[in-house]
Coordinates of C-alpha atoms in Angstrom, one line a residue:
M348 CA 0.0 0.0 0.0
K349 CA 2.9 2.3 0.9
H350 CA 4.4 1.9 -2.6
I351 CA 1.1 2.6 -4.3
V352 CA 0.8 5.9 -2.3
I353 CA 4.3 6.9 -3.3
L354 CA 3.6 6.1 -6.9
F355 CA 0.5 8.3 -6.9
L356 CA 2.5 11.2 -5.3
F357 CA 5.1 11.1 -8.0
L358 CA 2.9 10.3 -10.9
P359 CA 1.9 13.9 -11.7
M360 CA 5.5 15.0 -11.7
M361 CA 6.5 12.1 -14.0
I362 CA 3.7 13.1 -16.4
W363 CA 4.7 16.8 -16.3
S364 CA 8.3 15.9 -17.0
Q365 CA 7.5 13.7 -19.9
S366 CA 5.1 16.1 -21.5
N367 CA 7.6 19.0 -21.1
F368 CA 10.4 16.9 -22.5
E369 CA 8.3 16.2 -25.6
K370 CA 7.5 19.9 -25.9
A371 CA 11.2 20.9 -25.6
E372 CA 12.3 18.2 -28.0
K373 CA 9.8 19.3 -30.6
L374 CA 11.0 22.9 -30.2
F375 CA 14.6 21.8 -30.6
K376 CA 13.9 19.8 -33.7
A377 CA 12.1 22.9 -35.1
E378 CA 15.4 24.8 -34.3
K379 CA 13.5 27.1 -31.9
Y380 CA 16.4 26.8 -29.5
D381 CA 15.6 29.9 -27.4
Q382 CA 12.2 28.5 -26.6
A383 CA 13.5 25.0 -25.9
Q384 CA 16.3 26.0 -23.6
P385 CA 14.3 27.2 -20.6
V386 CA 12.1 24.1 -20.7
F387 CA 15.2 21.8 -20.8
E388 CA 16.8 23.8 -17.9
A389 CA 13.6 23.4 -15.8
L390 CA 13.7 19.6 -16.5
L391 CA 17.4 19.5 -15.5
K392 CA 16.6 21.0 -12.1
T393 CA 14.3 18.1 -11.4
N394 CA 16.7 15.5 -12.7
P395 CA 20.4 16.8 -12.9
S396 CA 21.6 13.4 -14.4
N397 CA 19.2 13.3 -17.3
L398 CA 21.5 12.4 -20.2
E399 CA 19.1 13.4 -22.9
V400 CA 18.4 16.8 -21.4
L401 CA 22.1 17.4 -20.8
E402 CA 22.9 16.6 -24.4
Y403 CA 20.2 18.8 -25.8
L404 CA 21.4 21.7 -23.7
G405 CA 25.0 21.1 -24.9
D406 CA 23.8 21.1 -28.5
I407 CA 21.9 24.3 -27.9
A408 CA 25.0 26.0 -26.4
G409 CA 27.0 24.7 -29.4
S410 CA 24.5 26.2 -31.9
R411 CA 25.1 29.6 -30.2
K412 CA 28.9 29.0 -30.3
S413 CA 28.9 29.2 -26.5
W414 CA 31.7 26.7 -26.4
E415 CA 32.5 26.8 -22.6
E416 CA 28.9 26.2 -21.8
A417 CA 28.7 23.3 -24.3
I418 CA 31.9 21.8 -22.9
S419 CA 30.4 21.8 -19.3
Y420 CA 27.4 19.9 -20.5
Y421 CA 29.4 17.4 -22.6
E422 CA 31.9 16.9 -19.8
K423 CA 29.0 15.9 -17.4
L424 CA 27.7 13.5 -20.0
K425 CA 31.0 11.7 -20.5
N426 CA 31.5 11.5 -16.8
L427 CA 28.0 10.1 -16.2
K428 CA 28.2 7.6 -19.1
P429 CA 31.8 7.0 -20.0
S430 CA 30.8 4.2 -22.4
E431 CA 29.1 6.6 -24.9
A432 CA 31.3 7.5 -27.9
D433 CA 29.3 10.5 -29.0
Y434 CA 29.7 12.2 -25.7
F435 CA 33.5 12.2 -26.1
Y436 CA 33.2 13.2 -29.7
K437 CA 31.0 16.2 -28.8
Y438 CA 33.3 17.2 -25.9
G439 CA 36.3 17.1 -28.2
G440 CA 34.5 19.1 -30.9
A441 CA 33.4 21.8 -28.5
T442 CA 36.9 22.0 -26.9
G443 CA 38.4 22.3 -30.4
M444 CA 36.1 25.2 -31.2
R445 CA 36.9 26.9 -27.9
A446 CA 40.6 26.5 -28.7
L447 CA 40.2 28.6 -31.8
E448 CA 38.9 31.5 -29.7
V449 CA 41.7 31.6 -27.0
N450 CA 45.3 32.7 -27.3
K451 CA 47.8 30.3 -28.9
F452 CA 49.5 29.3 -25.6
K453 CA 46.2 28.3 -24.0
A454 CA 45.1 26.5 -27.2
L455 CA 48.3 24.5 -27.1
G456 CA 47.4 23.2 -23.7
M457 CA 44.0 22.0 -25.0
I458 CA 45.3 19.9 -27.9
D459 CA 45.9 16.7 -25.9
D460 CA 42.4 16.9 -24.4
I461 CA 40.9 17.3 -27.9
R462 CA 42.9 14.5 -29.5
T463 CA 42.3 12.0 -26.7
S464 CA 38.6 12.7 -26.7
F465 CA 38.3 11.9 -30.4
E466 CA 40.5 8.8 -30.0
K467 CA 38.4 7.7 -27.1
A468 CA 35.3 8.0 -29.3
I469 CA 36.9 5.7 -31.8
Q470 CA 38.0 3.3 -29.1
L471 CA 34.4 3.1 -27.8
D472 CA 32.9 2.9 -31.3
P473 CA 35.4 1.6 -33.9
K474 CA 33.0 2.6 -36.7
H475 CA 32.8 6.3 -35.6
V476 CA 33.1 8.2 -38.8
D477 CA 32.9 11.8 -37.5
A478 CA 35.6 11.3 -34.9
R479 CA 38.0 10.2 -37.7
W480 CA 37.1 13.2 -39.8
A481 CA 37.8 15.4 -36.8
L482 CA 41.2 13.7 -36.3
I483 CA 42.0 14.3 -40.0
E484 CA 41.3 18.0 -39.6
L485 CA 43.3 18.2 -36.4
N486 CA 46.3 16.5 -37.9
I487 CA 46.5 18.5 -41.1
Q488 CA 45.9 21.9 -39.4
L489 CA 48.2 21.5 -36.5
P490 CA 51.9 22.3 -37.0
R491 CA 54.1 19.2 -36.9
I492 CA 55.9 20.6 -33.8
V493 CA 52.8 20.3 -31.7
G494 CA 51.6 16.9 -33.1
G495 CA 50.3 17.6 -36.6
S496 CA 50.9 14.8 -39.0
E497 CA 49.9 14.2 -42.6
G498 CA 50.7 10.5 -42.2
K499 CA 48.2 10.2 -39.3
A500 CA 45.6 12.0 -41.3
I501 CA 46.1 9.6 -44.2
R502 CA 45.9 6.7 -41.8
Y503 CA 42.5 7.9 -40.6
S504 CA 41.4 8.5 -44.2
N505 CA 42.3 4.9 -45.0
E506 CA 40.3 3.7 -42.0
L507 CA 37.3 5.7 -43.3
L508 CA 37.7 4.1 -46.7
K509 CA 37.0 0.7 -45.1
L510 CA 34.0 2.0 -43.2
S511 CA 32.5 4.3 -45.9
A512 CA 34.0 4.5 -49.4
V513 CA 32.6 8.0 -50.0
D514 CA 34.0 9.3 -46.7
G515 CA 37.3 7.7 -47.5
Y516 CA 37.7 9.4 -50.9
M517 CA 36.3 12.7 -49.7
S518 CA 38.6 12.8 -46.7
R519 CA 41.6 11.9 -48.9
A520 CA 40.6 14.7 -51.3
R521 CA 40.4 17.1 -48.3
I522 CA 44.0 16.2 -47.4
E523 CA 45.3 16.6 -51.0
E524 CA 43.5 19.9 -51.4
Y525 CA 44.8 21.2 -48.0
Y526 CA 48.4 20.5 -49.2
K527 CA 47.6 22.2 -52.6
R528 CA 47.9 18.9 -54.6
Y529 CA 44.9 19.9 -56.6
K530 CA 45.1 17.3 -59.4
A531 CA 45.3 14.5 -56.8
A532 CA 42.3 16.1 -55.0
E533 CA 40.4 16.1 -58.2
V534 CA 41.0 12.4 -58.7
Q535 CA 39.7 11.6 -55.2
Y536 CA 36.6 13.8 -55.6
K537 CA 35.8 12.1 -58.8
K538 CA 36.0 8.7 -57.1
A539 CA 33.6 9.9 -54.4
I540 CA 31.2 11.0 -57.1
E541 CA 31.5 7.6 -58.9
I542 CA 30.7 5.8 -55.7
G543 CA 28.2 8.0 -53.9
D544 CA 26.9 10.5 -56.5
S545 CA 26.2 12.9 -53.6
A546 CA 25.6 16.7 -53.9
K547 CA 28.5 17.4 -51.5
S548 CA 31.0 15.5 -53.8
Y549 CA 29.9 17.5 -56.9
K550 CA 30.0 20.8 -55.0
K551 CA 33.4 20.2 -53.5
L552 CA 34.8 19.3 -57.0
A553 CA 33.2 22.4 -58.5
D554 CA 34.6 24.5 -55.7
L555 CA 38.0 23.0 -56.4
Y556 CA 37.8 23.9 -60.1
K557 CA 36.6 27.4 -59.5
N558 CA 38.6 28.6 -56.5
K559 CA 41.7 26.5 -56.5
M560 CA 42.4 25.4 -60.2
N561 CA 41.0 28.7 -61.7
D562 CA 38.7 26.8 -64.1
P563 CA 35.2 28.3 -63.7
E564 CA 34.0 26.5 -66.9
R565 CA 34.7 23.1 -65.5
A566 CA 33.0 24.1 -62.2
R567 CA 29.9 25.1 -64.2
I568 CA 29.9 21.8 -66.1
T569 CA 30.3 19.8 -62.9
L570 CA 27.3 21.5 -61.3
A571 CA 25.3 21.0 -64.5
E572 CA 26.2 17.3 -64.4
Y573 CA 24.9 17.1 -60.8
K574 CA 21.7 18.8 -61.7
K575 CA 21.1 16.4 -64.6
R576 CA 21.9 13.4 -62.4
S577 CA 19.5 14.6 -59.7
Q578 CA 16.7 15.0 -62.3
E579 CA 17.4 11.4 -63.6
I580 CA 17.2 10.0 -60.1
N581 CA 14.1 11.8 -59.2

């Protein structure tokens, strides 16, 4: 009898929490973040360890580029559930974005935390595509003296190729383009188009022609080919 009484005491609160969570989630998916945030914050007060609420609040902070706030939410998430790869990936991503805002000396002290977070995401989920993309960017943009490595970037690109051919070719094209090997990048983008036929592949190739290889006509032809392929598919 005692358990039944307790259940009835908490039932209205449970119903309130559920209905408000659904309301906030709907607002979030509609990108009405300013309206969703206070509802999520109220829910967090009633349950400070709610993983879903913490993640949504972190994502909202990230959408506003409030990286320190996002970091605090993602740090709580990875501490509450250290087996979840995405929490480490999001923490690493937010920390990386924060590093771009601070002075160079402070940013250098954040590099290990960023790298290990992405590596942990891959350790927890060996098929984590986004964490590998993040490590590729980290390795090509960091100077060698502080841990940057084209070889490591290529290694992660090769891993992506085994998980997703399109991501593999696109990431290798990104590396080649970064190091101004534009003909090699062109080959990789064309391979990605052949395999995936995606809008992003065509647009990246067109951008390469127009802005890096000074060939606007080939850029125009590439986009026209994509438009034609889209019409054929649809």
